[in-house]
Short mmCIF file of C-alpha atoms and ligand atoms in Angstrom, two decimals:
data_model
loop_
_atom_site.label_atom_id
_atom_site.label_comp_id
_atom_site.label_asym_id
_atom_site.label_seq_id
_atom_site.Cartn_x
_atom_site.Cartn_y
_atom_site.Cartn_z
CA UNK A 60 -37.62 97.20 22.77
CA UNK A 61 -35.89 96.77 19.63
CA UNK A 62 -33.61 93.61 20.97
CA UNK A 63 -34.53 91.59 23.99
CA UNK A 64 -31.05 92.61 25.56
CA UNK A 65 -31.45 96.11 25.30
CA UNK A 66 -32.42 98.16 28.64
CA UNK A 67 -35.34 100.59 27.70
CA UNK A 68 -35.61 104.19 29.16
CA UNK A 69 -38.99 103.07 30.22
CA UNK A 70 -38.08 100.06 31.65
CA UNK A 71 -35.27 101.90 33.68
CA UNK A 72 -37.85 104.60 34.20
CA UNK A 73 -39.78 102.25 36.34
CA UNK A 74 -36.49 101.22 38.75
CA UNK A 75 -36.44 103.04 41.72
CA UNK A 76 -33.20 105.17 42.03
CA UNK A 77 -31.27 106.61 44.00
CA UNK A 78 -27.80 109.21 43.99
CA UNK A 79 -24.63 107.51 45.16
CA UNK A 80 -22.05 110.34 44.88
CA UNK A 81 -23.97 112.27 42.63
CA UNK A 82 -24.42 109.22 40.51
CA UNK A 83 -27.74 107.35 39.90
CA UNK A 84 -28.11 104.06 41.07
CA UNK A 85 -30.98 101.82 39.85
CA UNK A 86 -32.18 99.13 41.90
CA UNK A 87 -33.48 96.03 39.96
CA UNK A 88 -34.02 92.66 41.89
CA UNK A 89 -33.17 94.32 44.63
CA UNK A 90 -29.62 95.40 43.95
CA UNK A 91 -27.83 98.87 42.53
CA UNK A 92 -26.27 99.01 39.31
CA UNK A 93 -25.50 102.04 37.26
CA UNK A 94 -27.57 102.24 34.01
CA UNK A 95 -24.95 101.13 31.86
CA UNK A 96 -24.17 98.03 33.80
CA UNK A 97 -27.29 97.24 33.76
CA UNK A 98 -27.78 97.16 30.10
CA UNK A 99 -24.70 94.78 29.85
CA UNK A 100 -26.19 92.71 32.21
CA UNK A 101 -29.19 91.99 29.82
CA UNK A 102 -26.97 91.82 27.21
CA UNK A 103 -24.86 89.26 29.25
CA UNK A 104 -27.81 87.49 30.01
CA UNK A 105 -29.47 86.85 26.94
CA UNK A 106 -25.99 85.97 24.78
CA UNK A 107 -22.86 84.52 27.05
CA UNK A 108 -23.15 80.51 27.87
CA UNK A 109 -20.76 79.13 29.74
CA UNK A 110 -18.83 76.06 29.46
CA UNK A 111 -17.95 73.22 31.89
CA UNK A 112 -13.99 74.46 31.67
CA UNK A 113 -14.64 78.29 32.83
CA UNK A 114 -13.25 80.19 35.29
CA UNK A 115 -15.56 82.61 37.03
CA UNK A 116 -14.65 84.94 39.39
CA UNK A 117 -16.89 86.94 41.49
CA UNK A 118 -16.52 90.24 43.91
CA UNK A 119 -18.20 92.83 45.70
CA UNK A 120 -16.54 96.25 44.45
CA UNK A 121 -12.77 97.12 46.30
CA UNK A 122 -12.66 93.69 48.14
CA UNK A 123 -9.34 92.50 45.97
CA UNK A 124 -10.63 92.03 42.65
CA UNK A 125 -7.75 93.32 40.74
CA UNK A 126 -5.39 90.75 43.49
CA UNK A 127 -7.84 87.87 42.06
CA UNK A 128 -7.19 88.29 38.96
CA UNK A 129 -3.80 88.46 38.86
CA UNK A 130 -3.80 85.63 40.69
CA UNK A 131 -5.94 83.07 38.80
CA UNK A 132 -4.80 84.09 35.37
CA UNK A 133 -1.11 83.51 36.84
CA UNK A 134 -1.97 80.09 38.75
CA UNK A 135 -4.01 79.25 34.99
CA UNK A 136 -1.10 80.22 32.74
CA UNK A 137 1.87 79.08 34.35
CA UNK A 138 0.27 75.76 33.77
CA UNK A 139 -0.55 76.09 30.20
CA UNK A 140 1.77 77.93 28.56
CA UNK A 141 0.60 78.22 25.07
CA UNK A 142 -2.50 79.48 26.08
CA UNK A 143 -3.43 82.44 23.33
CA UNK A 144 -3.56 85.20 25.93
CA UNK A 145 0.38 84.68 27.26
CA UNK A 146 1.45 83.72 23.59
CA UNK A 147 0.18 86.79 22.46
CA UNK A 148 1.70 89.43 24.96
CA UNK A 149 4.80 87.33 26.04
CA UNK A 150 6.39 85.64 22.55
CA UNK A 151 9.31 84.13 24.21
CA UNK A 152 7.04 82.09 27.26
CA UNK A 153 9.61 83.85 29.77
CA UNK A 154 8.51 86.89 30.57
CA UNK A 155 5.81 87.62 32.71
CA UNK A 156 2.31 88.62 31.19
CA UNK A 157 1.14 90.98 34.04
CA UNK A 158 4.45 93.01 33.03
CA UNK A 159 2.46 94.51 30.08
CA UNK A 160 -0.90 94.83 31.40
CA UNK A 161 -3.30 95.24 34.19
CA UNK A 162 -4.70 92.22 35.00
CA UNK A 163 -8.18 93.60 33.98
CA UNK A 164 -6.84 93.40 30.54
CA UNK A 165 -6.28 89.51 30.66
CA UNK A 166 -9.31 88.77 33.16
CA UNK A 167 -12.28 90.82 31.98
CA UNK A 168 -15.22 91.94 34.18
CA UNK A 169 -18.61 90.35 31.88
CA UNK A 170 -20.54 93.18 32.71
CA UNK A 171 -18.39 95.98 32.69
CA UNK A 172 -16.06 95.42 29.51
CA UNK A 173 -17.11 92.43 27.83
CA UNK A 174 -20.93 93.20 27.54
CA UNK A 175 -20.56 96.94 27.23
CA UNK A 176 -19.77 96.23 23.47
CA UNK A 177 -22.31 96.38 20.75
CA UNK A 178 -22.75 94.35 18.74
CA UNK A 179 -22.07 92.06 22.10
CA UNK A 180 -18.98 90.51 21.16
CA UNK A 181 -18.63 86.31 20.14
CA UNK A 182 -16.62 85.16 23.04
CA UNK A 183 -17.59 81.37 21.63
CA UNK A 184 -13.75 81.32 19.71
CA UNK A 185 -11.68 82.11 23.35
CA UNK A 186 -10.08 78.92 24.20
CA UNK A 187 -10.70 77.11 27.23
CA UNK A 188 -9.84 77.26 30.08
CA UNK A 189 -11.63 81.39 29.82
CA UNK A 190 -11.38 83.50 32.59
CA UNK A 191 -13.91 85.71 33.15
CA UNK A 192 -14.78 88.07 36.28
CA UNK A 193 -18.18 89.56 36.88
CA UNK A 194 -19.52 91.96 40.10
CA UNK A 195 -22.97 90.59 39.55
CA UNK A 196 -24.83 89.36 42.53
CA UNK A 197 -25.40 85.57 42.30
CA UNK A 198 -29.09 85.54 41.29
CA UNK A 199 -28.57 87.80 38.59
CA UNK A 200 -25.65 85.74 36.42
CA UNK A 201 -26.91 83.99 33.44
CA UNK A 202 -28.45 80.34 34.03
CA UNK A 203 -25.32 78.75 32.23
CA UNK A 204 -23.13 79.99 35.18
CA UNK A 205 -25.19 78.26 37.80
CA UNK A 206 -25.72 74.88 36.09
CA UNK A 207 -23.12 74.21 33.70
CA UNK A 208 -19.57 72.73 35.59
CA UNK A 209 -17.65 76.17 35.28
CA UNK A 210 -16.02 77.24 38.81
CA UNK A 211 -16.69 80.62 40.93
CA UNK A 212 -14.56 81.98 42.92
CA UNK A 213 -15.47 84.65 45.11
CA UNK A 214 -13.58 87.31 47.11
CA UNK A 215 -14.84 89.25 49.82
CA UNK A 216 -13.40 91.71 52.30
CA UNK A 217 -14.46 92.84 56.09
CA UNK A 218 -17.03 95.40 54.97
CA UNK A 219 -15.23 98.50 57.05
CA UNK A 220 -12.17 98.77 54.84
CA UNK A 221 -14.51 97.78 51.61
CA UNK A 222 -16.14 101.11 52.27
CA UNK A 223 -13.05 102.58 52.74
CA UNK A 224 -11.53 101.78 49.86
CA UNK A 225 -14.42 102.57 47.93
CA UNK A 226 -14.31 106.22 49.39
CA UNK A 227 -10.44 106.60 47.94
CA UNK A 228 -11.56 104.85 44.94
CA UNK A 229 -14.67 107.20 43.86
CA UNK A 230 -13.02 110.38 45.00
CA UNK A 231 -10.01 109.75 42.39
CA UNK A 232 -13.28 110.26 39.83
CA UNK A 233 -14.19 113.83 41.44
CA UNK A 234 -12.57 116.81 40.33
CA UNK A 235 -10.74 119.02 42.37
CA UNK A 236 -13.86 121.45 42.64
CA UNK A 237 -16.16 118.68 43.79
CA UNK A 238 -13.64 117.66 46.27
CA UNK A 239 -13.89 114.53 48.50
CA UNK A 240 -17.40 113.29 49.12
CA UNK A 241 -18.14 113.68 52.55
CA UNK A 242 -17.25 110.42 54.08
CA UNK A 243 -20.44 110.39 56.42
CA UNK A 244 -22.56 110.63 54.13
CA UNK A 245 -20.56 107.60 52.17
CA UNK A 246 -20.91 105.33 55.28
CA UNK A 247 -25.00 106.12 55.51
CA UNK A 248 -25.84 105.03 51.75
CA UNK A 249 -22.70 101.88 52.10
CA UNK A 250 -25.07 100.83 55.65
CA UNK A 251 -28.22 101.17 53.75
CA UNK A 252 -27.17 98.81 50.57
CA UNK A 253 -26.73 101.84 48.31
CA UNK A 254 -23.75 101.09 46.35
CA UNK A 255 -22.47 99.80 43.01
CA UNK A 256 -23.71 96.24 42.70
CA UNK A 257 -24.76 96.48 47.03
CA UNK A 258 -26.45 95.49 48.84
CA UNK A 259 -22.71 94.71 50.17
CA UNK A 260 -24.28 91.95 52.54
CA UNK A 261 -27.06 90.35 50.32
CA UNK A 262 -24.24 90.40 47.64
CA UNK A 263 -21.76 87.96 50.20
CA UNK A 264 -24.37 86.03 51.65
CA UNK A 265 -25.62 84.86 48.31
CA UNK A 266 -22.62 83.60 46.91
CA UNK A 267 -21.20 82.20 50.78
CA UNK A 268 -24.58 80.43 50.77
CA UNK A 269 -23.83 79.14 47.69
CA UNK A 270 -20.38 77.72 48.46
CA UNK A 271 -21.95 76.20 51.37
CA UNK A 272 -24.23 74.37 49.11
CA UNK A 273 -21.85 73.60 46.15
CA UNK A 274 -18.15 73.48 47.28
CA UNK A 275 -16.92 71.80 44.50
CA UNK A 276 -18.48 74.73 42.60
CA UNK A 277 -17.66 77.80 44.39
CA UNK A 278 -14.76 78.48 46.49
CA UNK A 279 -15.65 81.85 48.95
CA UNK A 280 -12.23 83.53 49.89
CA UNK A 281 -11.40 86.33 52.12
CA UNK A 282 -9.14 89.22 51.59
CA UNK A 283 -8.16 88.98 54.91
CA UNK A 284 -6.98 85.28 54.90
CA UNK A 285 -4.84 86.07 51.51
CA UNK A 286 -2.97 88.70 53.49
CA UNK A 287 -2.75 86.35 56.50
CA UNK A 288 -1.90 83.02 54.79
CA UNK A 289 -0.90 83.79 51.31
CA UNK A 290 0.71 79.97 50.71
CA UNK A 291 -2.19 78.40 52.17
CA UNK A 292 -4.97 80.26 50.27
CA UNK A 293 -3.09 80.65 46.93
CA UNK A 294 -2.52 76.45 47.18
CA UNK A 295 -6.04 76.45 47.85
CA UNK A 296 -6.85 78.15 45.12
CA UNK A 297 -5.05 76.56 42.87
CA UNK A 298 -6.05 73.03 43.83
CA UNK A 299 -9.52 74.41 43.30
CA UNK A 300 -9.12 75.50 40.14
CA UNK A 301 -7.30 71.73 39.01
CA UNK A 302 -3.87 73.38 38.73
CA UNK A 303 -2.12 72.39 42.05
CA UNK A 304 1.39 73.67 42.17
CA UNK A 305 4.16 71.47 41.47
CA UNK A 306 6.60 72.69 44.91
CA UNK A 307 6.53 75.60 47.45
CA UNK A 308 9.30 77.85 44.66
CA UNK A 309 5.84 77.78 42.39
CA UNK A 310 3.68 79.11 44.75
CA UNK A 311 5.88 81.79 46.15
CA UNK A 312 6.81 82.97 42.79
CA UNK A 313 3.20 83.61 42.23
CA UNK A 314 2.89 85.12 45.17
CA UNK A 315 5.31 87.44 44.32
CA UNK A 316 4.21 88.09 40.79
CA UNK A 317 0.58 89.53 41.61
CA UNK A 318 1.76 90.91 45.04
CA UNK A 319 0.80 94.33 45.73
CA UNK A 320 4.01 96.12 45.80
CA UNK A 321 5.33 94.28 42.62
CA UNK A 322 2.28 95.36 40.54
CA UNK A 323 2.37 98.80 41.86
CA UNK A 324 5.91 99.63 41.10
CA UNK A 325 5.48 98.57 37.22
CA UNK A 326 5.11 101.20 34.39
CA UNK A 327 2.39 100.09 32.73
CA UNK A 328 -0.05 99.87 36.13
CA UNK A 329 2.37 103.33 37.33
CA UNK A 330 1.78 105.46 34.16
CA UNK A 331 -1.41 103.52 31.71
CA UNK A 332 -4.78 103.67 31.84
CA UNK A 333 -7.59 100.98 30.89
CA UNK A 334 -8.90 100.93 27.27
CA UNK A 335 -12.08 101.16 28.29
CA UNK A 336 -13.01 104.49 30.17
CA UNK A 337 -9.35 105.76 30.44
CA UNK A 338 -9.21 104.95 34.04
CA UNK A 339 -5.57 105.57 35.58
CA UNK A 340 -4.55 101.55 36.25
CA UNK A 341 -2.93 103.36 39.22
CA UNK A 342 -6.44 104.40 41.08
CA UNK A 343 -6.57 99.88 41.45
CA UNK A 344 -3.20 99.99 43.80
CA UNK A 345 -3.77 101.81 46.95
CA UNK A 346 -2.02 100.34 50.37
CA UNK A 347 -4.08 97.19 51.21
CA UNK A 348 -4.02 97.42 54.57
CA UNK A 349 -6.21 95.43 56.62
CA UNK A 350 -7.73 97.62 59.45
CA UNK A 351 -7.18 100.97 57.53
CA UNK A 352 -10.72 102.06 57.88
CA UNK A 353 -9.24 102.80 61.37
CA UNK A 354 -8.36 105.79 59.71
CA UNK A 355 -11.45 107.31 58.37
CA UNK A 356 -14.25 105.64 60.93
CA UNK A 357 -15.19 107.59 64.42
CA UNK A 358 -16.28 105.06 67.30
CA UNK A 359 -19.55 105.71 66.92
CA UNK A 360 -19.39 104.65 63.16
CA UNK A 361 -17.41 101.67 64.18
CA UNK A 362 -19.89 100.50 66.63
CA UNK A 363 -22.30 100.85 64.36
CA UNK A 364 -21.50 98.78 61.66
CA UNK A 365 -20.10 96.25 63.84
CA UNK A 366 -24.18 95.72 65.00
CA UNK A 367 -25.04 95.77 61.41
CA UNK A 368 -22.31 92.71 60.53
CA UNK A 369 -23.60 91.08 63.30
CA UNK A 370 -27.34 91.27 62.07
CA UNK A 371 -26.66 90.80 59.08
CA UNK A 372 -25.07 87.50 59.21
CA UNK A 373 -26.26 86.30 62.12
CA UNK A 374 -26.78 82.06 61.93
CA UNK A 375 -24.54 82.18 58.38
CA UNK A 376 -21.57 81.06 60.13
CA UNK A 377 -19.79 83.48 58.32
CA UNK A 378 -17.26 86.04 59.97
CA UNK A 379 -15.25 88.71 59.05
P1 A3P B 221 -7.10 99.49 49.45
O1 A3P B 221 -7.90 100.60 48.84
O2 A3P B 221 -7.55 99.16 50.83
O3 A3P B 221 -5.63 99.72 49.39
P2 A3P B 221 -10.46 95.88 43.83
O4 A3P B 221 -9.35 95.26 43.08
O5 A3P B 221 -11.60 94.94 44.11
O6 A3P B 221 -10.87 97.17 43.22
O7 A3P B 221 -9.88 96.19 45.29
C1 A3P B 221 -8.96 97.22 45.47
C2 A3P B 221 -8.25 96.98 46.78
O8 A3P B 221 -7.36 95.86 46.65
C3 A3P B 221 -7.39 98.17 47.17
O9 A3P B 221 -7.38 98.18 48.60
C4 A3P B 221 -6.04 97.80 46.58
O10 A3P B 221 -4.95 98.47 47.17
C5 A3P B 221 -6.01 96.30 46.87
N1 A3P B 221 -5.15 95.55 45.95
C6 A3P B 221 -4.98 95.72 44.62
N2 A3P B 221 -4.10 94.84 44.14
C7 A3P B 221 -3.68 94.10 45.19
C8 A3P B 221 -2.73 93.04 45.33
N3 A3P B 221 -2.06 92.59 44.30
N4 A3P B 221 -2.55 92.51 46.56
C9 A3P B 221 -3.25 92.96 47.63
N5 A3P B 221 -4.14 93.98 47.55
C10 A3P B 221 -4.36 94.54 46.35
#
């Protein structure tokens, strides 16, 4: 290998694989990336180092991500408002950032965006506090994650409408000839680990295990408590990331901000698409409803899963 960082074709060669949607997986330490991912994960590896004052957060694929980040780099920026990121987008310090960009834009994914860039890019200059977002199982982020001061915060989501989502989300990257993927078919590889960055349950237990162990360090959230209790969780959050709200008008205007329907309805997440791939910013706004994989799972399917949960975490104490 020519660079430390650099995935080899022989090294990949040697990963056992397998097709998710007509897409190869690779599994390496026990969890499926796509090649490219994979390669910015070494890359992430070997170059980023954290600092005491970052922000990390952390998700499973389709368990609110995109509702994360709008929501940390609001709680973050409406308490430091000449922070480079705002300044840059928003010169008069009134209007609101997320107005002119998916959130992706201001909260990048380490694995997928930053990393994918070669040379990898010198992220040393960003000024602190730096948010960054990363899909990577816990055992695979770089040491500086797990022992420098930096916070995680994780999101996860009850894994029935995960999958679901997942199934709308990958099927907006067919093309009319291919046609949905069969959603069967989906459900077998999602209940045997095979998915981008799955094992789904290895991937929550390892960072709920970890906020078990370090609280002050990671803070484990739920999609489903965000819907239920937005004021409660988003305080939480905000407390946990040392920028408490000041009164109740804060926290509801931030609420409202990165709320589904208000980030929906604006152009730029209507009409754009990310720098990156060209993904339509659209295909990250669907209808968030908790219990929608009512819609796509048969009993049996239900029933099933439900024993694999169960399993799964059994003597975790967590629940979804
Ligand atoms: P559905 O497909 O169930 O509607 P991710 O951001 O991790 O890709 O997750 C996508 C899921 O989060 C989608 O769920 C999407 O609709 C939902 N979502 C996106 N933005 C949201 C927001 N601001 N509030 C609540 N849910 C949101």
């Amino acid at each position: 290998m020519a660079d430390s960082s650099e995935l080899s074709k022989s090294m990949l060669d040697q990963l056992p694989t397998e097709s998710f949607w007509d897409i190869p997986l690779y599994q390496w330490e026990g969890f499926w990336y796509r090649s490219y991912h994979l390669e910015a994960t070494m890359a992430l590896r070997s170059h980023f180092s954290s600092r005491d004052d970052d922000i990390i957060l952390a998700s499973p694929m389709k368990t609110g991500t995109t509702w994360l980040k709008a929501l940390c780099f609001s709680i973050v920026n409406a308490a430091n408002p000449d922070n480079e990121t705002l300044a840059k987008t928003d010169e008069d310090h009134h209007r609101d950032p997320l107005v002119e960009n998916h959130p992706a834009i201001y909260v990048q994914t380490l694995e997928v965006q930053v990393y994918s860039a070669k040379p990898p890019p010198d992220v040393s200059s960003m000024k602190s506090p730096r948010l960054f977002h990363t899909h990577l199982p816990y055992k695979a982020l770089p040491d500086s994650i797990k022992t420098t001061n930096c916070k995680l915060v994780y999101i996860a989501r009850n894994p029935k409408d995960t999958l679901v989502s997942m199934w709308h989300f990958f099927n907006k990257l067919r093309t009319p000839e291919q046609g949905p993927y069969p959603f069967e078919k989906a459900f077998e590889l999602f209940i045997n680990g095979v998915s981008h960055f799955g094992p789904f349950f290895d991937h929550v237990l390892q960072y709920w295990n970890q906020s078990l162990k370090s609280p002050d360090k990671v803070l484990f959230l739920k999609y489903e408590d965000l819907k239920r209790d937005p004021i409660g969780e988003v305080k939480k959050l905000a407390l946990f990331l040392g920028k408490p709200f000041g009164d109740e008008k804060e926290v509801e205007d931030v609420i409202w901000r990165c709320s589904l329907e208000r980030l929906k309805s604006l152009e730029v997440n209507k009409n754009g698409v990310d720098p990156w791939v060209g993904m339509q910013n659209s295909t990250y706004f669907r209808t968030g409803i908790v219990g929608d994989w009512k819609n796509m799972f048969s009993d049996e399917m239900s029933e099933r899963l439900d024993q694999i949960t169960e399993q799964k975490l059994m003597g975790s104490g967590l629940h979804f």
